[in-house]
């Protein structure tokens, strides 16, 4: 997120529809990259697990893979180039990312 902000003056991508999810999946497939980061984070807030967008936009769409998001520690989210589903990952992993600006 910080790299996206500092270098591109943007935010990690937030996804608010199935059409946008598919568009981003196709974009990632074009570059043959591993599943990139998008801007969803899941963490425990006030005793409950919540997912939210880094850009503070409304949480009005989700496309989680079965058993995701994980509710163990705070996690970041990848968009699968194979099936378009979202998966929780440890935030320290180095991965490509989709930045919107």
Coordinates of C-alpha atoms in Angstrom, one line a residue:
X1 CA 0.0 0.0 0.0
X2 CA 2.8 2.4 0.9
X3 CA 4.7 1.8 -2.3
X4 CA 1.5 2.3 -4.3
X5 CA 0.9 5.6 -2.5
X6 CA 4.5 6.9 -2.6
X7 CA 5.4 5.9 -6.1
X8 CA 2.1 6.1 -8.0
X9 CA 0.2 8.4 -5.7
X10 CA -2.6 5.8 -5.6
X11 CA -4.1 3.1 -3.5
X12 CA -4.2 -0.7 -3.8
X13 CA -7.3 -1.6 -5.9
X14 CA -10.7 -1.9 -4.3
X15 CA -13.2 -4.1 -6.0
X16 CA -16.9 -3.2 -5.9
X17 CA -18.5 -5.5 -8.5
X18 CA -18.1 -8.9 -10.2
X19 CA -17.4 -7.0 -13.5
X20 CA -14.5 -5.1 -11.9
X21 CA -13.2 -8.3 -10.3
X22 CA -13.1 -10.0 -13.7
X23 CA -11.5 -7.0 -15.3
X24 CA -8.7 -7.0 -12.8
X25 CA -8.3 -10.8 -13.0
X26 CA -7.8 -10.5 -16.8
X27 CA -5.4 -7.6 -16.4
X28 CA -3.2 -9.8 -14.0
X29 CA -3.4 -12.7 -16.4
X30 CA -2.1 -10.6 -19.3
X31 CA 1.1 -10.1 -17.4
X32 CA 1.3 -13.8 -16.3
X33 CA 2.0 -12.8 -12.8
X34 CA 1.2 -14.6 -9.6
X35 CA -1.9 -13.6 -7.7
X36 CA -1.5 -9.9 -7.0
X37 CA -2.4 -7.9 -3.9
X38 CA -5.6 -5.9 -3.9
X39 CA -6.6 -3.4 -1.2
X40 CA -8.7 -5.6 1.1
X41 CA -7.5 -6.2 4.7
X42 CA -9.1 -8.4 7.3
X43 CA -8.4 -7.6 11.0
X44 CA -10.0 -7.8 14.4
X45 CA -11.7 -4.6 15.3
X46 CA -13.6 -4.1 18.6
X47 CA -13.6 -7.8 19.1
X48 CA -15.0 -8.7 15.7
X49 CA -13.3 -9.8 12.5
X50 CA -13.9 -7.2 9.7
X51 CA -12.8 -6.8 6.2
X52 CA -12.2 -3.3 4.8
X53 CA -10.7 -1.5 1.8
X54 CA -7.4 0.4 2.3
X55 CA -8.9 3.4 0.4
X56 CA -11.8 3.6 2.9
X57 CA -14.4 3.0 0.2
X58 CA -17.5 1.1 1.2
X59 CA -17.3 -2.7 1.7
X60 CA -20.2 -3.6 -0.7
X61 CA -18.8 -6.6 -2.7
X62 CA -16.6 -9.7 -1.8
X63 CA -15.4 -12.7 -3.8
X64 CA -13.8 -14.9 -1.1
X65 CA -12.6 -18.4 -1.8
X66 CA -14.1 -21.1 0.5
X67 CA -12.6 -20.9 4.0
X68 CA -11.4 -17.3 3.4
X69 CA -10.9 -14.7 4.8
X70 CA -8.8 -16.2 7.6
X71 CA -9.5 -15.1 11.1
X72 CA -6.2 -15.8 12.8
X73 CA -4.2 -12.6 12.4
X74 CA -4.5 -9.5 10.3
X75 CA -4.3 -10.5 6.7
X76 CA -4.0 -8.8 3.3
X77 CA -5.8 -10.1 0.2
X78 CA -4.8 -11.5 -3.2
X79 CA -6.9 -11.8 -6.3
X80 CA -6.4 -15.3 -8.0
X81 CA -5.5 -15.1 -11.7
X82 CA -6.7 -18.6 -12.0
X83 CA -10.3 -18.4 -10.6
X84 CA -10.8 -14.7 -9.6
X85 CA -11.4 -15.6 -6.0
X86 CA -9.8 -13.7 -3.1
X87 CA -7.6 -15.3 -0.5
X88 CA -6.1 -14.1 2.7
X89 CA -2.3 -14.0 2.8
X90 CA 0.2 -12.8 5.4
X91 CA 0.8 -9.1 4.5
X92 CA 4.6 -9.4 4.6
X93 CA 4.8 -11.5 1.4
X94 CA 6.4 -9.9 -1.6
X95 CA 3.9 -10.0 -4.5
X96 CA 2.9 -7.9 -7.5
X97 CA 0.0 -5.6 -6.8
X98 CA -2.7 -3.7 -8.6
X99 CA -2.6 0.0 -7.9
X100 CA -5.5 2.4 -8.8
X101 CA -5.1 6.1 -9.2

